[in-house]
CSV table of C-alpha atoms in Angstrom, one decimal:
chain,number,residue,atom,x,y,z
A,1,MET,CA,1.0,7.0,-0.6
A,2,PRO,CA,1.8,6.9,3.1
A,3,PRO,CA,5.4,7.4,4.2
A,4,HIS,CA,7.7,4.3,4.1
A,5,ASN,CA,8.1,4.5,7.9
A,6,SER,CA,4.4,4.0,8.3
A,7,PRO,CA,3.3,0.5,9.5
A,8,MET,CA,0.3,0.8,7.1
A,9,THR,CA,2.5,1.1,4.1
A,10,ARG,CA,2.6,-2.6,3.4
A,11,ARG,CA,-1.2,-2.9,3.8
A,12,TYR,CA,-1.7,0.1,1.6
A,13,LEU,CA,0.5,-1.3,-1.1
A,14,ALA,CA,-1.3,-4.6,-0.9
A,15,THR,CA,-4.6,-2.9,-1.2
A,16,SER,CA,-3.4,-0.8,-4.2
A,17,ARG,CA,-2.2,-3.9,-5.8
A,18,VAL,CA,-5.7,-5.5,-5.5
A,19,ILE,CA,-7.5,-2.3,-6.7
A,20,CYS,CA,-5.0,-1.3,-9.4
A,21,GLY,CA,-4.2,-4.8,-10.5
A,22,CYS,CA,-0.6,-3.7,-10.9
């Protein structure tokens, strides 16, 4: 998981949500 200060964190979390389904 990228650092919270990373602009890609939101996109990363959104992708994880889609992949994980959690």
